[in-house]
């Protein structure tokens, strides 16, 4: 595992946590403390692959990112992205499996309030329907809702958390 470290315009790609600490020690504004060392080693040993921000002082941070890149150019070109441990949402949405689905869409519906003004209201719509894939179900639901709600209503992306779809079983 390698580490990309950046503090304003100073950046490096190193191979060990000792090299990270040496890089940070060379920056005058950063004081490497035992607490900082401990926290960075914990980050290095963890399974977390999200970037870590470390506060230097009020509103000033440095960032450290775990990467598989061996050179700075590889890192910048995003050639060493960590392989996903699960299928991307769009792959799961397009899996063809004909049958019954239970789907829920959370969307922003435009309604008129008691003053006669329009406002967005969070709305949940759940339905069981026959479909060939979760994506086809999503398309059918949105198509249905667009004919029944104000055209200014906002529908979520099928890839996000505001669309849920569960396969119930094969259609008879």
PDB file of C-alpha atoms in Angstrom:
ATOM      1  CA  UNK A   1       0.000   0.000   0.000  1.00  0.00           C
ATOM      2  CA  UNK A   2       1.250   3.478  -0.881  1.00  0.00           C
ATOM      3  CA  UNK A   3       0.201   6.857   0.487  1.00  0.00           C
ATOM      4  CA  UNK A   4      -0.516  10.133  -1.261  1.00  0.00           C
ATOM      5  CA  UNK A   5      -0.076  13.109   1.102  1.00  0.00           C
ATOM      6  CA  UNK A   6      -0.954  16.713   0.310  1.00  0.00           C
ATOM      7  CA  UNK A   7      -0.669  19.943   2.256  1.00  0.00           C
ATOM      8  CA  UNK A   8      -1.613  22.926   0.076  1.00  0.00           C
ATOM      9  CA  UNK A   9       0.868  22.731  -2.859  1.00  0.00           C
ATOM     10  CA  UNK A  10       3.226  20.263  -1.152  1.00  0.00           C
ATOM     11  CA  UNK A  11       2.461  16.706  -2.164  1.00  0.00           C
ATOM     12  CA  UNK A  12       4.163  13.343  -2.301  1.00  0.00           C
ATOM     13  CA  UNK A  13       3.546   9.686  -2.973  1.00  0.00           C
ATOM     14  CA  UNK A  14       5.404   7.419  -0.534  1.00  0.00           C
ATOM     15  CA  UNK A  15       5.495   3.730   0.288  1.00  0.00           C
ATOM     16  CA  UNK A  16       5.637   3.631   4.105  1.00  0.00           C
ATOM     17  CA  UNK A  17       4.161   5.475   7.048  1.00  0.00           C
ATOM     18  CA  UNK A  18       7.712   6.445   8.134  1.00  0.00           C
ATOM     19  CA  UNK A  19       8.098   8.288   4.830  1.00  0.00           C
ATOM     20  CA  UNK A  20       4.745  10.009   5.425  1.00  0.00           C
ATOM     21  CA  UNK A  21       5.908  11.223   8.837  1.00  0.00           C
ATOM     22  CA  UNK A  22       9.264  12.358   7.384  1.00  0.00           C
ATOM     23  CA  UNK A  23       7.436  14.362   4.688  1.00  0.00           C
ATOM     24  CA  UNK A  24       5.167  16.003   7.261  1.00  0.00           C
ATOM     25  CA  UNK A  25       8.133  16.797   9.540  1.00  0.00           C
ATOM     26  CA  UNK A  26       9.758  18.794   6.728  1.00  0.00           C
ATOM     27  CA  UNK A  27       6.776  21.190   6.598  1.00  0.00           C
ATOM     28  CA  UNK A  28       7.284  24.081   9.039  1.00  0.00           C
ATOM     29  CA  UNK A  29       3.573  24.606   9.819  1.00  0.00           C
ATOM     30  CA  UNK A  30       3.008  20.976  10.834  1.00  0.00           C
ATOM     31  CA  UNK A  31       4.090  19.679  14.221  1.00  0.00           C
ATOM     32  CA  UNK A  32       4.201  15.878  14.200  1.00  0.00           C
ATOM     33  CA  UNK A  33       2.947  14.803  17.627  1.00  0.00           C
ATOM     34  CA  UNK A  34       2.723  11.315  19.150  1.00  0.00           C
ATOM     35  CA  UNK A  35      -1.082  11.553  18.876  1.00  0.00           C
ATOM     36  CA  UNK A  36      -0.801  12.366  15.156  1.00  0.00           C
ATOM     37  CA  UNK A  37       1.615   9.455  14.620  1.00  0.00           C
ATOM     38  CA  UNK A  38      -0.710   7.072  16.443  1.00  0.00           C
ATOM     39  CA  UNK A  39      -3.730   8.220  14.452  1.00  0.00           C
ATOM     40  CA  UNK A  40      -1.896   7.917  11.120  1.00  0.00           C
ATOM     41  CA  UNK A  41      -0.635   4.421  11.947  1.00  0.00           C
ATOM     42  CA  UNK A  42      -4.183   3.402  12.924  1.00  0.00           C
ATOM     43  CA  UNK A  43      -5.415   4.724   9.582  1.00  0.00           C
ATOM     44  CA  UNK A  44      -2.679   2.810   7.751  1.00  0.00           C
ATOM     45  CA  UNK A  45      -3.560  -0.435   9.568  1.00  0.00           C
ATOM     46  CA  UNK A  46      -7.313  -0.085   9.065  1.00  0.00           C
ATOM     47  CA  UNK A  47      -9.431  -1.369   6.180  1.00  0.00           C
ATOM     48  CA  UNK A  48     -10.625   2.175   5.495  1.00  0.00           C
ATOM     49  CA  UNK A  49      -9.824   3.408   1.985  1.00  0.00           C
ATOM     50  CA  UNK A  50     -11.483   6.798   2.270  1.00  0.00           C
ATOM     51  CA  UNK A  51      -9.163   9.806   2.303  1.00  0.00           C
ATOM     52  CA  UNK A  52      -8.282  11.049   5.782  1.00  0.00           C
ATOM     53  CA  UNK A  53      -8.106  14.720   6.675  1.00  0.00           C
ATOM     54  CA  UNK A  54      -5.943  15.686   9.622  1.00  0.00           C
ATOM     55  CA  UNK A  55      -6.456  19.082  11.237  1.00  0.00           C
ATOM     56  CA  UNK A  56      -3.285  21.150  11.534  1.00  0.00           C
ATOM     57  CA  UNK A  57      -5.008  24.248  12.932  1.00  0.00           C
ATOM     58  CA  UNK A  58      -8.348  25.990  12.556  1.00  0.00           C
ATOM     59  CA  UNK A  59      -9.631  25.377   8.987  1.00  0.00           C
ATOM     60  CA  UNK A  60      -6.256  24.024   7.830  1.00  0.00           C
ATOM     61  CA  UNK A  61      -5.811  20.322   7.048  1.00  0.00           C
ATOM     62  CA  UNK A  62      -3.549  17.918   5.249  1.00  0.00           C
ATOM     63  CA  UNK A  63      -4.941  14.915   3.448  1.00  0.00           C
ATOM     64  CA  UNK A  64      -3.670  11.356   3.176  1.00  0.00           C
ATOM     65  CA  UNK A  65      -5.008   8.782   0.712  1.00  0.00           C
ATOM     66  CA  UNK A  66      -4.245   5.069   0.492  1.00  0.00           C
ATOM     67  CA  UNK A  67      -3.493   4.026  -3.078  1.00  0.00           C
ATOM     68  CA  UNK A  68      -2.192   1.179  -5.189  1.00  0.00           C
ATOM     69  CA  UNK A  69      -0.373   3.670  -7.464  1.00  0.00           C
ATOM     70  CA  UNK A  70       3.401   3.239  -7.652  1.00  0.00           C
ATOM     71  CA  UNK A  71       4.169   6.655  -9.137  1.00  0.00           C
ATOM     72  CA  UNK A  72       2.711  10.119  -8.772  1.00  0.00           C
ATOM     73  CA  UNK A  73       1.758  10.073 -12.472  1.00  0.00           C
ATOM     74  CA  UNK A  74      -0.178   6.809 -12.004  1.00  0.00           C
ATOM     75  CA  UNK A  75      -1.980   8.376  -9.060  1.00  0.00           C
ATOM     76  CA  UNK A  76      -2.830  11.529 -11.035  1.00  0.00           C
ATOM     77  CA  UNK A  77      -4.000   9.448 -14.009  1.00  0.00           C
ATOM     78  CA  UNK A  78      -6.122   7.304 -11.650  1.00  0.00           C
ATOM     79  CA  UNK A  79      -4.549   4.147 -13.032  1.00  0.00           C
ATOM     80  CA  UNK A  80      -4.361   2.393  -9.666  1.00  0.00           C
ATOM     81  CA  UNK A  81      -7.922   2.653  -8.464  1.00  0.00           C
ATOM     82  CA  UNK A  82      -8.838   0.075  -5.888  1.00  0.00           C
ATOM     83  CA  UNK A  83     -11.109  -2.566  -7.436  1.00  0.00           C
ATOM     84  CA  UNK A  84     -14.662  -2.367  -6.182  1.00  0.00           C
ATOM     85  CA  UNK A  85     -15.607  -5.069  -3.720  1.00  0.00           C
ATOM     86  CA  UNK A  86     -19.204  -5.031  -4.969  1.00  0.00           C
ATOM     87  CA  UNK A  87     -20.970  -4.559  -8.270  1.00  0.00           C
ATOM     88  CA  UNK A  88     -21.700  -0.963  -9.208  1.00  0.00           C
ATOM     89  CA  UNK A  89     -25.336   0.060  -8.789  1.00  0.00           C
ATOM     90  CA  UNK A  90     -25.913   0.327 -12.543  1.00  0.00           C
ATOM     91  CA  UNK A  91     -24.840  -3.309 -13.036  1.00  0.00           C
ATOM     92  CA  UNK A  92     -27.317  -4.526 -10.419  1.00  0.00           C
ATOM     93  CA  UNK A  93     -30.077  -2.342 -11.847  1.00  0.00           C
ATOM     94  CA  UNK A  94     -29.758  -3.865 -15.300  1.00  0.00           C
ATOM     95  CA  UNK A  95     -29.650  -7.538 -14.307  1.00  0.00           C
ATOM     96  CA  UNK A  96     -32.494  -9.178 -16.238  1.00  0.00           C
ATOM     97  CA  UNK A  97     -34.636 -11.287 -13.918  1.00  0.00           C
ATOM     98  CA  UNK A  98     -38.263 -11.379 -14.913  1.00  0.00           C
ATOM     99  CA  UNK A  99     -40.734 -11.571 -12.063  1.00  0.00           C
ATOM    100  CA  UNK A 100     -42.364  -9.616  -9.254  1.00  0.00           C
ATOM    101  CA  UNK A 101     -40.579  -6.672  -7.655  1.00  0.00           C
ATOM    102  CA  UNK A 102     -41.358  -4.500  -4.659  1.00  0.00           C
ATOM    103  CA  UNK A 103     -40.037  -1.000  -5.303  1.00  0.00           C
ATOM    104  CA  UNK A 104     -40.015   2.240  -3.341  1.00  0.00           C
ATOM    105  CA  UNK A 105     -39.180   5.694  -4.678  1.00  0.00           C
ATOM    106  CA  UNK A 106     -38.607   8.687  -2.395  1.00  0.00           C
ATOM    107  CA  UNK A 107     -39.080  11.881  -4.417  1.00  0.00           C
ATOM    108  CA  UNK A 108     -39.777  15.609  -4.089  1.00  0.00           C
ATOM    109  CA  UNK A 109     -43.391  16.254  -5.032  1.00  0.00           C
ATOM    110  CA  UNK A 110     -44.659  19.748  -5.794  1.00  0.00           C
ATOM    111  CA  UNK A 111     -47.863  20.514  -3.882  1.00  0.00           C
ATOM    112  CA  UNK A 112     -49.842  23.680  -3.249  1.00  0.00           C
ATOM    113  CA  UNK A 113     -49.911  24.732   0.415  1.00  0.00           C
ATOM    114  CA  UNK A 114     -52.781  26.470   2.244  1.00  0.00           C
ATOM    115  CA  UNK A 115     -51.475  29.915   1.112  1.00  0.00           C
ATOM    116  CA  UNK A 116     -51.727  28.894  -2.537  1.00  0.00           C
ATOM    117  CA  UNK A 117     -47.961  28.716  -2.945  1.00  0.00           C
ATOM    118  CA  UNK A 118     -46.119  25.704  -4.294  1.00  0.00           C
ATOM    119  CA  UNK A 119     -43.642  23.810  -2.160  1.00  0.00           C
ATOM    120  CA  UNK A 120     -41.657  20.596  -2.373  1.00  0.00           C
ATOM    121  CA  UNK A 121     -42.796  17.783  -0.114  1.00  0.00           C
ATOM    122  CA  UNK A 122     -40.876  14.551   0.495  1.00  0.00           C
ATOM    123  CA  UNK A 123     -43.049  11.743  -0.815  1.00  0.00           C
ATOM    124  CA  UNK A 124     -42.712   7.964  -0.661  1.00  0.00           C
ATOM    125  CA  UNK A 125     -44.271   5.813  -3.364  1.00  0.00           C
ATOM    126  CA  UNK A 126     -44.221   2.016  -2.972  1.00  0.00           C
ATOM    127  CA  UNK A 127     -45.564  -0.538  -5.394  1.00  0.00           C
ATOM    128  CA  UNK A 128     -45.387  -4.218  -6.342  1.00  0.00           C
ATOM    129  CA  UNK A 129     -45.134  -4.819 -10.059  1.00  0.00           C
ATOM    130  CA  UNK A 130     -44.019  -7.273 -12.685  1.00  0.00           C
ATOM    131  CA  UNK A 131     -40.814  -6.364 -14.424  1.00  0.00           C
ATOM    132  CA  UNK A 132     -37.763  -7.604 -16.268  1.00  0.00           C
ATOM    133  CA  UNK A 133     -35.154  -5.700 -14.237  1.00  0.00           C
ATOM    134  CA  UNK A 134     -34.981  -3.139 -11.412  1.00  0.00           C
ATOM    135  CA  UNK A 135     -34.145  -0.432 -13.973  1.00  0.00           C
ATOM    136  CA  UNK A 136     -37.214  -1.242 -16.061  1.00  0.00           C
ATOM    137  CA  UNK A 137     -39.322  -1.109 -12.880  1.00  0.00           C
ATOM    138  CA  UNK A 138     -37.867   2.305 -12.033  1.00  0.00           C
ATOM    139  CA  UNK A 139     -38.638   3.595 -15.529  1.00  0.00           C
ATOM    140  CA  UNK A 140     -42.234   2.331 -15.332  1.00  0.00           C
ATOM    141  CA  UNK A 141     -42.764   3.903 -11.884  1.00  0.00           C
ATOM    142  CA  UNK A 142     -41.426   7.307 -12.923  1.00  0.00           C
ATOM    143  CA  UNK A 143     -43.410   7.181 -16.175  1.00  0.00           C
ATOM    144  CA  UNK A 144     -46.564   6.454 -14.122  1.00  0.00           C
ATOM    145  CA  UNK A 145     -45.873   9.205 -11.569  1.00  0.00           C
ATOM    146  CA  UNK A 146     -45.072  11.874 -14.167  1.00  0.00           C
ATOM    147  CA  UNK A 147     -48.668  11.617 -15.449  1.00  0.00           C
ATOM    148  CA  UNK A 148     -50.101  12.038 -11.939  1.00  0.00           C
ATOM    149  CA  UNK A 149     -47.999  14.703 -10.185  1.00  0.00           C
ATOM    150  CA  UNK A 150     -46.935  18.259 -10.982  1.00  0.00           C
ATOM    151  CA  UNK A 151     -44.303  18.344 -13.747  1.00  0.00           C
ATOM    152  CA  UNK A 152     -41.935  20.263 -11.440  1.00  0.00           C
ATOM    153  CA  UNK A 153     -41.656  17.265  -9.101  1.00  0.00           C
ATOM    154  CA  UNK A 154     -38.121  15.870  -8.824  1.00  0.00           C
ATOM    155  CA  UNK A 155     -37.332  12.168  -9.160  1.00  0.00           C
ATOM    156  CA  UNK A 156     -34.146  10.599  -7.815  1.00  0.00           C
ATOM    157  CA  UNK A 157     -31.507   8.685  -9.704  1.00  0.00           C
ATOM    158  CA  UNK A 158     -32.166   4.938  -9.687  1.00  0.00           C
ATOM    159  CA  UNK A 159     -28.543   4.466  -8.538  1.00  0.00           C
ATOM    160  CA  UNK A 160     -29.025   6.371  -5.282  1.00  0.00           C
ATOM    161  CA  UNK A 161     -30.479   5.557  -1.894  1.00  0.00           C
ATOM    162  CA  UNK A 162     -33.871   7.054  -2.797  1.00  0.00           C
ATOM    163  CA  UNK A 163     -34.794   4.114  -5.003  1.00  0.00           C
ATOM    164  CA  UNK A 164     -35.069   0.661  -3.490  1.00  0.00           C
ATOM    165  CA  UNK A 165     -36.100  -2.468  -5.320  1.00  0.00           C
ATOM    166  CA  UNK A 166     -36.409  -6.022  -4.053  1.00  0.00           C
ATOM    167  CA  UNK A 167     -36.998  -9.112  -6.189  1.00  0.00           C
ATOM    168  CA  UNK A 168     -39.949 -11.084  -4.772  1.00  0.00           C
ATOM    169  CA  UNK A 169     -39.970 -14.066  -7.111  1.00  0.00           C
ATOM    170  CA  UNK A 170     -40.757 -15.371 -10.546  1.00  0.00           C
ATOM    171  CA  UNK A 171     -44.081 -14.457 -12.140  1.00  0.00           C
ATOM    172  CA  UNK A 172     -46.516 -17.344 -12.598  1.00  0.00           C
TER     173      UNK A 172
END
